[in-house]
Backbone as numpy.savetxt, mean C-alpha at the origin, in Angstrom:
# Nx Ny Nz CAx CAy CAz Cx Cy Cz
9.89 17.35 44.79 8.53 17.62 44.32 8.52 17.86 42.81
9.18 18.43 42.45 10.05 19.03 40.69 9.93 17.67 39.92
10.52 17.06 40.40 10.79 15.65 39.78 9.69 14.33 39.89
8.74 14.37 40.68 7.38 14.24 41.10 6.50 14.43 40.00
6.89 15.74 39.98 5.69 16.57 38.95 5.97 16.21 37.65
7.60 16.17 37.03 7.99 15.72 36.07 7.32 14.62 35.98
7.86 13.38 36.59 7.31 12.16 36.31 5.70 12.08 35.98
4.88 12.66 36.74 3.34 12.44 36.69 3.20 13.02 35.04
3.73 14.51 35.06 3.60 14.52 33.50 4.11 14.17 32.08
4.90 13.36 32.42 5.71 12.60 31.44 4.33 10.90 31.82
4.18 10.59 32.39 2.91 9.30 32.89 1.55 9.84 31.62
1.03 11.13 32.15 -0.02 11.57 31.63 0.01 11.92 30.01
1.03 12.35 29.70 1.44 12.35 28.38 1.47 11.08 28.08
2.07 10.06 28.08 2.18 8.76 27.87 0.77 7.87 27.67
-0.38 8.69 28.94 -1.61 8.25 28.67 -2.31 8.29 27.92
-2.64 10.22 27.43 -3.43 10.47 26.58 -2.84 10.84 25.82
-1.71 10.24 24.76 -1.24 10.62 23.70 -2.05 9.54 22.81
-2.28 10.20 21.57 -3.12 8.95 20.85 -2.70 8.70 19.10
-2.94 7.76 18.52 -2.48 8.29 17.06 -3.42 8.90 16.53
-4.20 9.13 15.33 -4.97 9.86 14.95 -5.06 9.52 13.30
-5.65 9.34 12.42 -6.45 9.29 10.75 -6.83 10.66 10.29
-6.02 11.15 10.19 -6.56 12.35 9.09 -7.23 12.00 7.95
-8.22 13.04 7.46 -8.27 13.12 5.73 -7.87 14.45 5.14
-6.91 14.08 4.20 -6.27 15.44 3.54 -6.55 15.48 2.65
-6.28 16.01 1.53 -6.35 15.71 0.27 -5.56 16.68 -0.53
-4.94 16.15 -1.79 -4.25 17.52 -3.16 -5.14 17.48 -4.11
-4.82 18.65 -4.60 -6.02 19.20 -5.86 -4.34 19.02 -6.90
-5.07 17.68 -7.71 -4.40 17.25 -8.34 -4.47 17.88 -9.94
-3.22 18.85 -10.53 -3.27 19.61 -11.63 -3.02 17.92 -12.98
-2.62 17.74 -12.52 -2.73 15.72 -13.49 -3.78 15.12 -13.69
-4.48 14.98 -12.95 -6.10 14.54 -12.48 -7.11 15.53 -13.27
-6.59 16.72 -12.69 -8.12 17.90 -12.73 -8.85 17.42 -11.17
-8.47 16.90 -10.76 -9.23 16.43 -9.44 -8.69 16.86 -8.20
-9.18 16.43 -7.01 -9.10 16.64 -5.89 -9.04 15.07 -5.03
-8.03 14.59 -4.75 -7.79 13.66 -4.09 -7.80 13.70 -2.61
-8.62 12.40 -2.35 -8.42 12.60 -0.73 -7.74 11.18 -0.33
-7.08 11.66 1.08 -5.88 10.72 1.34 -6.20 10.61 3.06
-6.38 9.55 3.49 -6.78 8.79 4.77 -4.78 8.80 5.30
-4.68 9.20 6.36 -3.24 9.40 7.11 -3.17 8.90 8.50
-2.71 7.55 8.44 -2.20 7.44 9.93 -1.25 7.52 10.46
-1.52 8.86 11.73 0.17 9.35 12.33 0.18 8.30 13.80
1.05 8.38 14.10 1.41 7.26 15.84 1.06 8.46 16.25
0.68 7.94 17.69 0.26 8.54 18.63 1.78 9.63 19.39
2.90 9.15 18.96 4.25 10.37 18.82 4.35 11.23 18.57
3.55 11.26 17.21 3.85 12.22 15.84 3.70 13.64 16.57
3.09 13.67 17.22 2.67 15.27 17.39 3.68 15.91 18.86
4.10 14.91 19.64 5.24 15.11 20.74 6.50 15.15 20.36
6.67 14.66 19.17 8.09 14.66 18.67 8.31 15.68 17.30
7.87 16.99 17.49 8.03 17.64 15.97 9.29 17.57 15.22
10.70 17.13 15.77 11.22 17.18 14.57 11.32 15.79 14.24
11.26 14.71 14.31 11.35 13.12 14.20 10.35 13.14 12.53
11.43 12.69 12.20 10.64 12.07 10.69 10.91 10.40 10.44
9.71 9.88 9.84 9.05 8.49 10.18 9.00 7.37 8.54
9.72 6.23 8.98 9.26 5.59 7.34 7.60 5.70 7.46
7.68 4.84 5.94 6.20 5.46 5.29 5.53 4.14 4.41
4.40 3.46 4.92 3.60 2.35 4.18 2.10 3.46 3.58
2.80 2.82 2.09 1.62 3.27 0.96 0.93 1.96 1.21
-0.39 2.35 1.44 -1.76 1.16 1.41 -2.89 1.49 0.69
-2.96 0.09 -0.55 -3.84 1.09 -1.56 -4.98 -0.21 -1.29
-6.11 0.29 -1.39 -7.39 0.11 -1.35 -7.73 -0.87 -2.79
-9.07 -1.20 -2.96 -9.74 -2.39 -4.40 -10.28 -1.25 -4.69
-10.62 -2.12 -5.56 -11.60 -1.82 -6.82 -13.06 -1.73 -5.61
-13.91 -0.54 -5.79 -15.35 -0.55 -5.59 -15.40 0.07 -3.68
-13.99 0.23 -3.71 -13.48 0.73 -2.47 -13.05 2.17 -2.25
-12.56 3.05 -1.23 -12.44 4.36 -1.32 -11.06 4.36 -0.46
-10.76 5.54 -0.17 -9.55 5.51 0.62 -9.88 5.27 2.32
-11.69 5.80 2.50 -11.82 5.20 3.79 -11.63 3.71 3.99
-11.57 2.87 3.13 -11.74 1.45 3.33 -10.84 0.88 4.55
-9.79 1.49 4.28 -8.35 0.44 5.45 -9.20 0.93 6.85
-9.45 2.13 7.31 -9.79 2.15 8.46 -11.47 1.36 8.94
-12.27 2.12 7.84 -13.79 2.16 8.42 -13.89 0.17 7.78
-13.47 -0.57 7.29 -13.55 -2.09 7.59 -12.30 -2.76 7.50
-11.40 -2.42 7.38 -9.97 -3.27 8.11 -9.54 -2.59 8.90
-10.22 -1.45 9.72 -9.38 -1.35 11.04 -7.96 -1.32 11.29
-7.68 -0.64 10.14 -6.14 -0.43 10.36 -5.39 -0.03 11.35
-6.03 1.12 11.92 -5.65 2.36 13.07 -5.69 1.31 14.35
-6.96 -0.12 14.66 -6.49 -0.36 15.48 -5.55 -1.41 15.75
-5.08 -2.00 14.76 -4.08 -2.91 14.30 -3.22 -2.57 14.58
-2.97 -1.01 13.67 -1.07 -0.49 14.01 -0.89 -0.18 15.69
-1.84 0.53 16.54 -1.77 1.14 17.71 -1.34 -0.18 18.36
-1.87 -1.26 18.25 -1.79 -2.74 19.05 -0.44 -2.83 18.90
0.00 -2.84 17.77 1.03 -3.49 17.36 2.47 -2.78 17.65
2.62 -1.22 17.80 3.52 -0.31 18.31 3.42 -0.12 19.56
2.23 -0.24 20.29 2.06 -0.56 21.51 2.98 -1.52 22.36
2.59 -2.59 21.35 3.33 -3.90 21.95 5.04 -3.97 21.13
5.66 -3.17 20.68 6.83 -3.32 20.08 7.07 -4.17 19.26
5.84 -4.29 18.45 6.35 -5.32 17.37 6.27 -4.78 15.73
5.61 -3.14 15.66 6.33 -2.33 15.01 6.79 -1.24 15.19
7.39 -0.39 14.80 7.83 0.90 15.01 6.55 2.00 14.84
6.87 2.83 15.69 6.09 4.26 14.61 6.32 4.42 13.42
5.36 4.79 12.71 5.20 4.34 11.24 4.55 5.69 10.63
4.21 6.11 9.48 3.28 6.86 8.79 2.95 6.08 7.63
1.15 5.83 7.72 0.40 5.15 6.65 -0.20 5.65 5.90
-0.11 5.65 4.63 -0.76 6.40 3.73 -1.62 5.88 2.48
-2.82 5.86 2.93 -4.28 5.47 2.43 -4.59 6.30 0.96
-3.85 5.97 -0.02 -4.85 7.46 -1.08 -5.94 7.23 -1.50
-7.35 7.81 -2.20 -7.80 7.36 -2.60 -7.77 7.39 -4.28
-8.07 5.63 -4.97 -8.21 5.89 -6.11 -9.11 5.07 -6.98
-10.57 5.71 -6.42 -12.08 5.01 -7.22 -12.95 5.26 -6.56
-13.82 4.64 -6.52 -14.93 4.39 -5.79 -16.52 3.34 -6.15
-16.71 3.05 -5.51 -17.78 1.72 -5.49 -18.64 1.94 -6.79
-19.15 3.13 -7.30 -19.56 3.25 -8.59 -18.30 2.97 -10.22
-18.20 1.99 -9.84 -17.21 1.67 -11.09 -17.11 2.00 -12.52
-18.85 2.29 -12.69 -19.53 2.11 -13.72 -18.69 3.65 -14.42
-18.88 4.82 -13.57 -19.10 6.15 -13.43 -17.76 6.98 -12.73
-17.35 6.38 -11.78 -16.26 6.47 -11.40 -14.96 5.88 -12.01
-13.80 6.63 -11.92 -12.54 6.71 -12.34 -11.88 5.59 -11.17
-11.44 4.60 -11.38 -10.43 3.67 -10.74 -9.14 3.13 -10.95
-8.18 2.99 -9.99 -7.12 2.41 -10.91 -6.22 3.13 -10.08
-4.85 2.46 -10.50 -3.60 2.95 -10.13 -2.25 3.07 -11.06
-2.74 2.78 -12.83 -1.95 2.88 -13.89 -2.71 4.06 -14.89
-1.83 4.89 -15.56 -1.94 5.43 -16.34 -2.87 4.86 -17.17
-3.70 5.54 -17.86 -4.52 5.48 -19.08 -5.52 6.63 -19.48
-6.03 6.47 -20.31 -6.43 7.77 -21.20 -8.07 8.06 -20.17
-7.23 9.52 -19.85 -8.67 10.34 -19.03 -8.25 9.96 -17.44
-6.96 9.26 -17.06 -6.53 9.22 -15.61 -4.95 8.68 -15.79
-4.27 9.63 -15.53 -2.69 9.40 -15.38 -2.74 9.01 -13.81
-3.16 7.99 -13.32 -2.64 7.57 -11.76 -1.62 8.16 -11.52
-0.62 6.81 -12.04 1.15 7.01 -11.80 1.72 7.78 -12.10
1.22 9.00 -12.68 2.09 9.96 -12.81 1.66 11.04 -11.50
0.47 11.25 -11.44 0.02 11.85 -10.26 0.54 11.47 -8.88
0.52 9.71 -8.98 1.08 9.42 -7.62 2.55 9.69 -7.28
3.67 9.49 -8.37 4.62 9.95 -8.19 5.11 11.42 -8.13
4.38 11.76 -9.09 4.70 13.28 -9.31 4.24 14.33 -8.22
3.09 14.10 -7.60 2.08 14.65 -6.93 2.10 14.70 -5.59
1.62 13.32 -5.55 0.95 12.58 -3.83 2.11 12.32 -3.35
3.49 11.44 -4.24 4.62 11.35 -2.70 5.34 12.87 -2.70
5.51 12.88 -3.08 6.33 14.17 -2.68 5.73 15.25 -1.89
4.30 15.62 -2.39 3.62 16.71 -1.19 3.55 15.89 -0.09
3.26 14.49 0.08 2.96 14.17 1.64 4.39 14.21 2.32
5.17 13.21 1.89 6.26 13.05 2.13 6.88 14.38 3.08
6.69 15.53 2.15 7.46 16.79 2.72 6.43 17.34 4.02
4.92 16.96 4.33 4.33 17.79 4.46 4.35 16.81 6.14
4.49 15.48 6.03 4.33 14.63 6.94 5.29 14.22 8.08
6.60 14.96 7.25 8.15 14.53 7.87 8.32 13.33 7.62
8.07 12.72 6.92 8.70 11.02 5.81 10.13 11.38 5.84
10.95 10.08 5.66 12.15 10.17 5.75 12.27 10.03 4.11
11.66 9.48 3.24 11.20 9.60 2.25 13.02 9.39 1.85
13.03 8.01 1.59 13.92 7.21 0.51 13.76 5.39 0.58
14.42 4.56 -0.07 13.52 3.69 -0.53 13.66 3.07 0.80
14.89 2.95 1.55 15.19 2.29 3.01 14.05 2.47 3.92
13.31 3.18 3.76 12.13 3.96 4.95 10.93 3.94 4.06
10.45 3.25 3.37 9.63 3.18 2.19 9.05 2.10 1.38
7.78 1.53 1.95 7.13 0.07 1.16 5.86 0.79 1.20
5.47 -0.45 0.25 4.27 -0.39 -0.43 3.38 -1.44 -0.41
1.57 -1.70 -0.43 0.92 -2.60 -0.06 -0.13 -2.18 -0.52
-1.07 -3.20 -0.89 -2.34 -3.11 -1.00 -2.98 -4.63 -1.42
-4.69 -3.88 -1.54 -5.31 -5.72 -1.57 -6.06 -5.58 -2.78
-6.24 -6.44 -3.06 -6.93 -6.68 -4.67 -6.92 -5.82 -5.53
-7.52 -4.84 -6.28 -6.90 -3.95 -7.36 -5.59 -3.22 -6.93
-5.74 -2.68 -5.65 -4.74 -2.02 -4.78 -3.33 -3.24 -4.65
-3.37 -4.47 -4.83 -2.31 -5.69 -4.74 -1.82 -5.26 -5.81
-2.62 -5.27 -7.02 -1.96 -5.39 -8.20 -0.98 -3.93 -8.85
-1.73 -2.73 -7.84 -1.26 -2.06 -8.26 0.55 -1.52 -7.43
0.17 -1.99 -6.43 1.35 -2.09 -5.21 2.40 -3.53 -6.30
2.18 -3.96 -6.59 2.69 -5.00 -7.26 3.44 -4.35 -8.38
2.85 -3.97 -9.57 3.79 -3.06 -10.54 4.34 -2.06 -10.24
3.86 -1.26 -9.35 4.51 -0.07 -8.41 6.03 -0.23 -7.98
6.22 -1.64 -7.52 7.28 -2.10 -7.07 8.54 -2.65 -8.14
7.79 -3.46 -9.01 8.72 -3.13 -10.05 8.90 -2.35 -10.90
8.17 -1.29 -11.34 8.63 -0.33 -12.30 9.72 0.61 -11.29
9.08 0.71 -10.02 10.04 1.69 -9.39 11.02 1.02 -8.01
11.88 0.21 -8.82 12.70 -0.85 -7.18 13.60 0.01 -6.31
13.75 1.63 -6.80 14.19 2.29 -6.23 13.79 3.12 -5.62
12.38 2.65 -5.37 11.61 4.04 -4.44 11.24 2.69 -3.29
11.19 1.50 -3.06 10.38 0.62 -2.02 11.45 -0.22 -1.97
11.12 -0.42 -0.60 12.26 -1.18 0.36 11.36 -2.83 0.15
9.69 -2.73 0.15 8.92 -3.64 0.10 8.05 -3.60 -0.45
7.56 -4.76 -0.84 5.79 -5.36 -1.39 5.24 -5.76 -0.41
4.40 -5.87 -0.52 2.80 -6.88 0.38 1.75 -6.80 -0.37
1.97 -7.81 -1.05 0.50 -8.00 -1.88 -0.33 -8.98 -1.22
-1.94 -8.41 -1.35 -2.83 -9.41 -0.74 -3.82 -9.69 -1.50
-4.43 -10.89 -2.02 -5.31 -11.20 -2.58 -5.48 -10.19 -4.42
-4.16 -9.92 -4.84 -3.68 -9.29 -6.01 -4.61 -9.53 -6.82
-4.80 -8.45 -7.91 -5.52 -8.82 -8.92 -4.07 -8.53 -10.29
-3.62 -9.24 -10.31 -2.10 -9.36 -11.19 -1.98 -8.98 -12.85
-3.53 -9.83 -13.32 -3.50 -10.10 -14.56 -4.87 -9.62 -15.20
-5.44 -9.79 -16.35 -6.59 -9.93 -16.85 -5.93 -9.40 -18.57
-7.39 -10.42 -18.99 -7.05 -10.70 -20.78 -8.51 -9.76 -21.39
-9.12 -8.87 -20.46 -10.12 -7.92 -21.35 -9.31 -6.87 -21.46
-9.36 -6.87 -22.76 -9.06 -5.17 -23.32 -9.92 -4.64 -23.84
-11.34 -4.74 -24.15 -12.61 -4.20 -24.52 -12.35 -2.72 -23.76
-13.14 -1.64 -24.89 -12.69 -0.35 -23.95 -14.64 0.50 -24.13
-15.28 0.35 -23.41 -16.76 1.05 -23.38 -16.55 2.43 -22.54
-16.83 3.26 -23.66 -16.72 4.97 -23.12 -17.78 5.16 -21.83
-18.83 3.95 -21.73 -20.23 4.20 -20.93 -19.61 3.79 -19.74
-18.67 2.71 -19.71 -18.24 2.16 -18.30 -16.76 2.30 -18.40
-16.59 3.04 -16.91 -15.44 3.51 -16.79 -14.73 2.32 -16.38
-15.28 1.34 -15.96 -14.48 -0.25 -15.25 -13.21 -0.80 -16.00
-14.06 -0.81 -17.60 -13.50 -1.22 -18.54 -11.83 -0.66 -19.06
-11.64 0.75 -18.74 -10.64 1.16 -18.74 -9.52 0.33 -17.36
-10.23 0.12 -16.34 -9.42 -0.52 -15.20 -8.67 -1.89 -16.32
-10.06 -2.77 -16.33 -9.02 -4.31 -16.93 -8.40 -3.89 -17.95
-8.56 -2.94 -18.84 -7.41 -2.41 -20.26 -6.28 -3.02 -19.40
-5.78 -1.64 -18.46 -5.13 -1.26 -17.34 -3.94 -2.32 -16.93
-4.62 -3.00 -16.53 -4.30 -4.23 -15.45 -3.64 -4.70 -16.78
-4.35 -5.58 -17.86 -4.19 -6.41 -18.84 -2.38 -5.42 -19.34
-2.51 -4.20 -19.78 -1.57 -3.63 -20.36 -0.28 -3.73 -18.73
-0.61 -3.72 -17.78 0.58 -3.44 -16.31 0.92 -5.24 -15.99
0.65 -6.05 -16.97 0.43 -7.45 -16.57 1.60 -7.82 -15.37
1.55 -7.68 -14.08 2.89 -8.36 -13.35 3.51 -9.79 -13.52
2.45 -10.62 -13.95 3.06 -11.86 -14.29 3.74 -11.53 -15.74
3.51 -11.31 -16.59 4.27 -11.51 -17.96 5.48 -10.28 -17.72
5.43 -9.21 -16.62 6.64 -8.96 -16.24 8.05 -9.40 -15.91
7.60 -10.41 -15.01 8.41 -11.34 -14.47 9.09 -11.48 -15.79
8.00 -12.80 -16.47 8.43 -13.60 -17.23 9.38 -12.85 -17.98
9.00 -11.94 -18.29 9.88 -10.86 -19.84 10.93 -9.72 -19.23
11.44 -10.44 -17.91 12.22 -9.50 -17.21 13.57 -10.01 -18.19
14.46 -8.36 -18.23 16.04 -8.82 -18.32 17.10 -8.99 -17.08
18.11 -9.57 -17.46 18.94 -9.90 -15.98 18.77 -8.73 -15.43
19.19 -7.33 -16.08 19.00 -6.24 -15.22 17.79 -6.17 -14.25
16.86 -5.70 -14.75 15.74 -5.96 -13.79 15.43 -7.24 -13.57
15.63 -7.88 -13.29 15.89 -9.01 -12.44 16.81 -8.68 -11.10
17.99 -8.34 -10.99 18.77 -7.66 -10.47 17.66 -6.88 -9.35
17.23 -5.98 -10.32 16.70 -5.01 -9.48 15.72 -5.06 -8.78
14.57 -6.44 -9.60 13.09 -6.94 -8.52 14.45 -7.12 -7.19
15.65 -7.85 -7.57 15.66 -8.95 -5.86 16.07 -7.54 -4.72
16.28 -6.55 -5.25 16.24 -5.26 -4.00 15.09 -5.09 -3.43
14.13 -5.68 -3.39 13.05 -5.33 -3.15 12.59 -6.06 -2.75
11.71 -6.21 -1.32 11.34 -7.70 -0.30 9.84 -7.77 -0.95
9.43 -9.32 -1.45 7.99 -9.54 -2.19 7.05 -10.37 -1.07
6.23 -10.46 -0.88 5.00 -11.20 0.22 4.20 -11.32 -0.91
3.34 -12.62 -1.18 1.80 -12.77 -1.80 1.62 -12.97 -0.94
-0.16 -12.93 -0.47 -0.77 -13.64 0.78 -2.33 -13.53 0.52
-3.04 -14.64 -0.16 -3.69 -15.02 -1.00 -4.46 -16.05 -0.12
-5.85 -15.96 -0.48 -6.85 -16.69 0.33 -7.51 -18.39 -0.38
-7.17 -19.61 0.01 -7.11 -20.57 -0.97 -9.09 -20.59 -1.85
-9.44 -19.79 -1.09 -10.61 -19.60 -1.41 -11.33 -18.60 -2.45
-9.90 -17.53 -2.82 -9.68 -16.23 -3.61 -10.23 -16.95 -4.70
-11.14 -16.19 -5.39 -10.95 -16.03 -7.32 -10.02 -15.59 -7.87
-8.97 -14.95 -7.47 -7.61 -14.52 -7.50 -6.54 -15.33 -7.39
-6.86 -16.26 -6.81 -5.60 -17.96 -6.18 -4.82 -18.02 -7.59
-4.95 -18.41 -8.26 -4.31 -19.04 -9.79 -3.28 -17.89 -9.68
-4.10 -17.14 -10.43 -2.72 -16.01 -10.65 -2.24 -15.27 -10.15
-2.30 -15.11 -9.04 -1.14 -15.27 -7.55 -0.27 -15.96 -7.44
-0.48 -17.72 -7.67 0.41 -18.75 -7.39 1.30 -18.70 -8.98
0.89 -17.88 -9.91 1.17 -17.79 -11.08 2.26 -16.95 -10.98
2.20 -15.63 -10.75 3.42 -14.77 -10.35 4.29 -15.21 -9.15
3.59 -15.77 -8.18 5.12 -16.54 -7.42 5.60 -17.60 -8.07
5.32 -18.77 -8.80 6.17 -19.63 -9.73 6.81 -18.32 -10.52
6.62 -17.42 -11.12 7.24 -16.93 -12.11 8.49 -16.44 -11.27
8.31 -15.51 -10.33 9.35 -15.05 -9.72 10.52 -16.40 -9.05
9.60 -17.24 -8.50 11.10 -18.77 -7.94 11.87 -19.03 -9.71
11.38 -19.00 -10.79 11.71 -19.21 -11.75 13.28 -18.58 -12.00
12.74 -17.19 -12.01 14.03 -15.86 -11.81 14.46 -16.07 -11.04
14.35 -17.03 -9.58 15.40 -17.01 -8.45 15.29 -15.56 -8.12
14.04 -14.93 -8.03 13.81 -14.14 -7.11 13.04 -14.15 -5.60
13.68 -13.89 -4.66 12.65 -14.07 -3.46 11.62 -14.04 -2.98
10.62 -14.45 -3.17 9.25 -13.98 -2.50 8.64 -14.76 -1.64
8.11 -14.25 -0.61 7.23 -14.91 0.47 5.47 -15.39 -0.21
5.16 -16.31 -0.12 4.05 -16.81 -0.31 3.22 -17.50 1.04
1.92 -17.01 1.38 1.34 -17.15 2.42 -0.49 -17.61 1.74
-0.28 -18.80 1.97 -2.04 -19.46 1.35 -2.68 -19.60 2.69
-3.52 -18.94 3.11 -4.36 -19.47 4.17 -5.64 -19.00 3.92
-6.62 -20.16 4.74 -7.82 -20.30 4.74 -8.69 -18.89 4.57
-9.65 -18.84 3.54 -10.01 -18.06 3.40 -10.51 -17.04 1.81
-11.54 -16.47 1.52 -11.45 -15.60 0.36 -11.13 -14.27 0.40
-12.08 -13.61 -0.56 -11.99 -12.13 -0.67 -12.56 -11.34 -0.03
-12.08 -11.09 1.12 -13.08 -10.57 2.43 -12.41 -9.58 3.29
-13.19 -8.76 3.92 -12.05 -8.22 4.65 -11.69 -8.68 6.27
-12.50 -9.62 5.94 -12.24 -10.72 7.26 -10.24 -11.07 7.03
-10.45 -11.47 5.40 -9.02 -11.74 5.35 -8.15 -11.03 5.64
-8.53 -9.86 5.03 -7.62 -8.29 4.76 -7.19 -8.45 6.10
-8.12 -8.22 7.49 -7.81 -7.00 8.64 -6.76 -8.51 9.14
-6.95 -9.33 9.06 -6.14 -10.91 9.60 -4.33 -10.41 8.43
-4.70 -10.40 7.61 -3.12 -10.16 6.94 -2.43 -8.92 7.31
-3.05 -7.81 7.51 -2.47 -7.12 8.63 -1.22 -7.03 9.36
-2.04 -7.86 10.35 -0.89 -8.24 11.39 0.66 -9.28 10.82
0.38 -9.63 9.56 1.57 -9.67 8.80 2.65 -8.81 8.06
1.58 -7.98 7.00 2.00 -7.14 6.41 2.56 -6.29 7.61
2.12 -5.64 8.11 2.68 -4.62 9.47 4.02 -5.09 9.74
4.63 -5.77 10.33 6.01 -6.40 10.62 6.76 -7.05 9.15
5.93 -7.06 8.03 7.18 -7.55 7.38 7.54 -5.58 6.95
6.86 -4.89 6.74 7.31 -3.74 6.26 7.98 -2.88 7.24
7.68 -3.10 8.50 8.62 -2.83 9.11 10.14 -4.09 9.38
10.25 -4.84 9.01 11.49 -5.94 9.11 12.10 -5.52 8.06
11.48 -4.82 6.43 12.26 -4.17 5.62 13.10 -2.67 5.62
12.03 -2.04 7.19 13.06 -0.73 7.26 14.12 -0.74 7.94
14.32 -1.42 9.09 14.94 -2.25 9.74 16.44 -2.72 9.06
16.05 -3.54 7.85 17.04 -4.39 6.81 18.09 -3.62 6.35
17.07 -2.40 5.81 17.80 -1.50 5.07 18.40 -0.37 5.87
């Protein structure tokens, strides 16, 4: 009967265990702000307290918030499908936010510049409090990075300035490049393309030394770019640059633009290659 009872509640656990989306947030002393951060734990996380979990950073666009991955790419029900069915692991996803749809007025971005140190906040700040707070295994083997259009581009330099914190890239529909450096105190946007223009990932490549060169190929690259993108060119621009270096990268053109029709469809890519990189390593 003991063993009966066991089984039924080991069944019922199994049933109603669920994953769950937090919103947290740090009161960022870098910022002056208060960041909020969208968290998806597996439906494990909370049965297994001592188990600590790799970790996909997923950064959001331009005109977007950190709710974006869930409330229209449906992230939460992507990953559940997909660990469900063993085709990724339990995972911890981490959504930060950095902007919002008022561009004009709002602070955006994921590079340093005057009146928003992103990258210093994100490194200094956001991984390390989550990391510790989440049970992250938190090193680069257990550790990629992703995002789609401003969030591509910024997951994109992320990866090479730091090849020792990410096991992976997944860039989607990247915003890589831009040639405005106009700077208007009235619109905060304008500080973004500075941004971008000054973090250029293509003229990275190009102006890489063997060393970093070396060090991009530690690091697994995906574009996955919609042939329909306003973004297409210089996408296909940084993957020629990188085959150039005889560095590896996956390139994926399919039907489609800047939508999140595309987004929640690349997904089910990104998901398994970042887990095939924790895996690797």
């Amino acid at each position: 009967m003991k063993t009966l009872i066991t089984i039924a509640a080991i069944i019922c656990t199994a049933i109603t265990a669920q994953s769950k989306v937090i919103t947290d947030s740090i009161k960022s002393n870098i910022l002056s702000a208060t960041v909020k951060i969208n968290i998806y734990l597996p439906a494990e996380f909370d049965s297994n307290p001592t188990k600590q979990y790799p970790v996909l950073y997923l950064l959001h666009g331009l005109t977007d918030t950190y709710a974006a991955w869930v409330e229209k790419g449906h992230l939460d029900q992507v990953a559940d499908e997909m660990i469900q069915k063993g085709e990724i692991p339990p995972m911890i996803i981490i959504m930060p936010n950095a902007g919002g749809p008022n561009t004009r007025r709002t602070w955006n971005g994921y590079f340093n510049m005057d009146g928003w140190a992103y990258s210093d906040f994100f490194y200094n700040e956001l991984m390390p409090t989550l990391e510790k707070r989440y049970r992250i295994i938190g090193d680069k083997a257990n550790r990629s990075v992703s995002g789609l259009s401003m969030g591509g581009g910024g997951c994109t330099v992320y990866a090479q300035h730091h090849t020792d914190l990410f096991s992976s890239c997944y860039a989607m529909s990247a915003w890589l490049t831009s040639n405005d450096t106009a700077l208007d105190t009235n619109n905060l946007q304008t500080y973004v393309t500075k941004a971008v223009h000054e973090n250029d990932a293509i003229k990275y490549v190009n102006n890489a030394s063997r060393d970093e060169i070396e060090k991009l190929k530690t690091v697994r690259w995906f574009i996955d770019i919609g042939d329909d993108d306003f973004l297409f060119d210089q996408d296909i621009q940084f993957y020629q640059a990188m085959k150039a270096k005889r560095i590896p990268c996956e390139l994926r053109v399919r039907n489609g633009g800047h939508t999140w029709e595309y987004w929640n469809t690349a997904l089910r890519t990104s998901l398994p290659f970042a887990a095939q990189s924790f895996k690797k390593n």
